[in-house]
CSV table of C-alpha atoms in Angstrom, one decimal:
chain,number,residue,atom,x,y,z
L,15,MET,CA,0.4,0.5,-47.3
L,16,SER,CA,-1.5,4.2,-45.9
L,17,ILE,CA,-0.3,6.0,-43.2
L,18,LEU,CA,-4.3,5.2,-41.9
L,19,GLY,CA,-3.4,1.0,-42.5
L,20,ASP,CA,0.6,2.2,-40.1
L,21,LEU,CA,-1.5,3.8,-37.5
L,22,GLY,CA,-4.3,0.9,-37.1
L,23,ASP,CA,-1.3,-2.2,-37.6
L,24,ALA,CA,0.5,0.3,-34.7
L,25,ALA,CA,-3.0,0.0,-32.4
L,26,LYS,CA,-3.6,-3.1,-32.8
L,27,SER,CA,-0.3,-3.8,-31.7
L,28,VAL,CA,-0.1,-1.5,-28.9
L,29,ALA,CA,-3.7,-3.0,-27.9
L,30,GLY,CA,-1.6,-6.9,-28.0
L,31,ALA,CA,1.4,-5.6,-25.4
L,32,VAL,CA,-1.5,-3.5,-23.4
L,33,ALA,CA,-3.7,-6.8,-23.1
L,34,ASP,CA,-0.8,-8.8,-22.6
L,35,THR,CA,0.3,-6.6,-19.3
L,36,TYR,CA,-3.0,-6.1,-17.7
L,37,GLN,CA,-4.8,-8.5,-15.8
L,38,TYR,CA,-7.9,-9.6,-14.5
L,39,PRO,CA,-7.6,-10.4,-11.5
L,40,PRO,CA,-4.0,-9.2,-10.7
L,41,PRO,CA,-1.8,-11.6,-9.1
L,42,ALA,CA,-1.6,-11.0,-5.0
L,43,PHE,CA,1.8,-12.5,-4.7
L,44,TYR,CA,3.9,-9.9,-6.9
L,45,PHE,CA,4.2,-6.1,-5.7
L,46,SER,CA,6.3,-3.8,-4.0
L,47,VAL,CA,6.6,-1.1,-1.7
L,48,ASN,CA,8.4,2.2,-2.0
L,49,ILE,CA,8.9,4.6,0.9
L,50,LEU,CA,8.3,8.0,-1.3
L,51,GLY,CA,9.9,10.6,1.6
L,52,THR,CA,13.8,11.5,2.3
L,53,SER,CA,14.1,9.6,5.9
L,54,VAL,CA,15.0,6.6,4.4
L,55,SER,CA,18.1,8.0,2.3
L,56,GLY,CA,17.7,7.3,-2.0
L,57,LEU,CA,18.1,3.6,-3.0
L,58,ALA,CA,18.3,2.0,-0.1
L,59,ARG,CA,15.0,2.9,0.9
L,60,ASN,CA,13.5,0.9,-2.1
L,61,LEU,CA,15.9,-2.1,-2.2
L,62,ASP,CA,15.7,-2.4,1.7
L,63,ALA,CA,11.5,-2.3,1.2
L,64,ARG,CA,11.2,-6.2,0.5
L,65,PHE,CA,8.0,-7.5,2.1
L,66,LYS,CA,6.5,-11.2,2.3
L,67,GLU,CA,2.9,-9.4,3.2
L,68,VAL,CA,1.2,-6.8,3.3
L,69,SER,CA,-2.5,-6.5,4.8
L,70,GLY,CA,-4.2,-3.5,6.1
L,71,ILE,CA,-5.3,-1.9,3.1
L,72,SER,CA,-8.7,-0.9,4.4
L,73,PHE,CA,-11.4,1.8,5.4
L,74,GLU,CA,-14.3,1.7,7.2
L,75,ILE,CA,-17.1,4.4,6.9
L,76,GLN,CA,-18.1,5.5,10.2
L,77,THR,CA,-22.0,6.4,11.2
L,78,GLU,CA,-24.4,7.2,13.9
L,79,PRO,CA,-27.8,6.6,14.2
L,80,TRP,CA,-30.2,9.3,13.2
L,81,LYS,CA,-34.0,9.7,14.0
L,82,GLU,CA,-35.7,11.3,11.0
L,83,ALA,CA,-38.2,14.1,13.3
L,84,GLY,CA,-41.7,13.7,12.3
L,85,GLY,CA,-41.8,10.3,11.0
L,86,ASP,CA,-42.2,6.9,11.8
L,87,TYR,CA,-39.8,5.7,9.7
L,88,GLY,CA,-37.0,4.3,12.1
L,89,GLU,CA,-33.4,4.9,12.5
L,90,ARG,CA,-31.6,6.3,9.3
L,91,PRO,CA,-27.4,5.9,9.9
L,92,LEU,CA,-25.9,8.8,8.9
L,93,PRO,CA,-22.1,8.8,8.2
L,94,THR,CA,-19.4,10.7,10.6
L,95,GLN,CA,-16.2,9.8,9.7
L,96,MET,CA,-13.7,7.4,8.3
L,97,LYS,CA,-11.5,5.1,10.2
L,98,PHE,CA,-8.5,3.6,8.6
L,99,ASP,CA,-6.5,0.0,9.6
L,100,ASN,CA,-2.9,0.2,10.7
L,101,LEU,CA,-0.8,-0.9,7.5
L,102,LYS,CA,0.6,-4.3,7.5
L,103,LEU,CA,4.1,-5.4,6.3
L,104,SER,CA,5.8,-8.7,7.2
L,105,ARG,CA,9.4,-10.0,5.8
L,106,GLY,CA,12.2,-11.7,7.2
L,107,LEU,CA,14.5,-10.0,9.7
L,108,VAL,CA,17.6,-8.1,8.0
L,109,PRO,CA,20.1,-8.9,10.1
L,110,LEU,CA,22.6,-6.8,8.5
L,111,ALA,CA,22.7,-2.3,8.0
L,112,SER,CA,19.0,-1.9,7.2
L,113,PRO,CA,17.5,2.1,6.5
L,114,PHE,CA,14.0,1.1,6.4
L,115,ALA,CA,14.4,-0.2,9.7
L,116,ASP,CA,17.1,2.1,10.6
L,117,TRP,CA,13.6,4.5,10.2
L,118,ILE,CA,11.7,2.3,12.2
L,119,PHE,CA,13.8,2.1,15.4
L,120,ASP,CA,14.6,6.5,15.3
L,121,CYS,CA,10.7,6.6,15.5
L,122,ILE,CA,10.3,3.6,18.1
L,123,GLU,CA,13.3,4.6,19.9
L,124,GLY,CA,13.9,8.8,19.6
L,125,SER,CA,14.3,11.1,22.8
L,126,ASP,CA,13.7,14.1,20.5
L,127,GLU,CA,10.2,15.7,20.2
L,128,ASN,CA,10.6,15.7,16.8
L,129,TYR,CA,12.0,12.1,15.8
L,130,ILE,CA,8.5,10.6,14.6
L,131,LYS,CA,9.4,11.4,11.2
L,132,PRO,CA,5.7,10.5,9.1
L,133,GLU,CA,6.8,9.4,5.3
L,134,ASP,CA,4.1,8.9,2.2
L,135,MET,CA,4.4,4.6,1.4
L,136,LEU,CA,3.6,3.4,-2.0
L,137,VAL,CA,1.9,-0.4,-1.9
L,138,THR,CA,2.0,-1.2,-5.7
L,139,VAL,CA,0.5,-4.5,-8.2
L,140,LEU,CA,2.4,-5.5,-10.4
L,141,ASN,CA,1.8,-7.5,-13.9
L,142,GLN,CA,4.0,-10.4,-14.8
L,143,HIS,CA,6.7,-7.9,-16.7
L,144,GLY,CA,6.7,-5.4,-13.4
L,145,LEU,CA,4.3,-2.9,-14.4
L,146,PRO,CA,2.0,-1.2,-12.1
L,147,LEU,CA,-1.1,-2.1,-12.0
L,148,ILE,CA,-2.6,-0.1,-9.4
L,149,SER,CA,-1.2,1.7,-6.4
L,150,TRP,CA,-2.3,2.4,-2.9
L,151,ASN,CA,-0.4,5.9,-1.3
L,152,PHE,CA,0.1,6.2,2.5
L,153,LYS,CA,-0.3,10.1,3.4
L,154,GLU,CA,2.6,10.2,6.3
L,155,ALA,CA,3.2,7.0,7.6
L,156,TRP,CA,4.7,6.4,10.6
L,157,PRO,CA,6.1,3.0,12.4
L,158,VAL,CA,3.7,2.4,16.2
L,159,LYS,CA,4.4,-1.3,16.9
L,160,TRP,CA,7.5,-3.6,15.3
L,161,GLN,CA,6.9,-7.1,16.4
L,162,LEU,CA,9.3,-10.5,16.1
L,163,ALA,CA,8.0,-13.6,15.6
L,164,SER,CA,8.8,-16.5,18.3
L,165,LEU,CA,12.0,-17.9,18.3
L,166,ASP,CA,11.4,-21.8,18.5
L,167,SER,CA,14.1,-24.8,17.9
L,168,MET,CA,11.6,-27.2,17.2
L,169,LYS,CA,10.8,-25.1,13.7
L,170,ASN,CA,12.3,-24.6,10.7
L,171,GLU,CA,11.5,-21.7,9.9
L,172,ILE,CA,12.3,-17.9,8.7
L,173,LEU,CA,13.1,-15.2,11.0
L,174,MET,CA,9.7,-13.3,10.2
L,175,GLU,CA,9.4,-9.1,12.1
L,176,THR,CA,6.5,-7.2,11.6
L,177,MET,CA,5.9,-3.5,11.4
L,178,GLU,CA,2.6,-1.7,11.6
L,179,PHE,CA,2.2,2.2,10.6
L,180,LYS,CA,-0.9,4.5,11.3
L,181,TYR,CA,-1.0,6.8,8.2
L,182,ARG,CA,-3.7,9.9,7.9
L,183,TYR,CA,-5.1,8.7,4.5
L,184,PHE,CA,-4.5,6.4,1.7
L,185,THR,CA,-5.2,7.3,-2.2
L,186,LYS,CA,-5.7,4.7,-4.9
L,187,MET,CA,-4.0,5.6,-7.7
L,188,SER,CA,-4.6,3.8,-10.9
L,189,SER,CA,-1.8,3.1,-13.6
L,190,ALA,CA,-1.2,3.5,-16.7
L,191,ILE,CA,-1.6,0.6,-18.2
L,192,GLY,CA,-5.2,0.7,-17.8
L,193,ALA,CA,-5.7,4.4,-19.0
L,194,ALA,CA,-3.6,3.0,-22.6
L,195,SER,CA,-6.1,0.0,-22.7
L,196,THR,CA,-8.9,2.1,-22.6
L,197,ALA,CA,-7.6,4.4,-24.9
L,198,VAL,CA,-6.3,1.8,-27.7
L,199,SER,CA,-10.0,0.1,-27.3
L,200,ALA,CA,-11.2,3.4,-28.0
L,201,LEU,CA,-9.4,3.0,-30.7
L,202,LEU,CA,-10.1,0.5,-32.8
């Protein structure tokens, strides 16, 4: 078999693997949350950051009306600034030592004037193999709210905690799988 034939077989094999790992639409139930900074130490920051739900990944471009001079065209919207919702994370309460929760409470309860320690946070949607499909990097996030669910003796539910974070902005990051899929498609 020629070298070109081997390359073609390899490309088809890679294409099959990429097609197997790329899903459209992606599932909403398999995701990870990672703290990228240094306030939460090493491995513990990622093992401790397991959540039931992530919400608030949204933005809005705010506008104000602008009336054109000399025309009878009415008002046009003029973009002014970006507005970001709070990032909300929910999970079962972790009653033992939790480096993630310690970071939150250090920020909320701190008495030092520099107690707010912003950290970058990464939310990633994963495929069935645990490989990233798409990520959002929340720049300089800090906790603004922590809430414990109601205690109710008439319900048989897990005790949940919800945390809210403000951040400067977020960026969407495409995964290597999407790029690999495009590259392999170009080869075939």
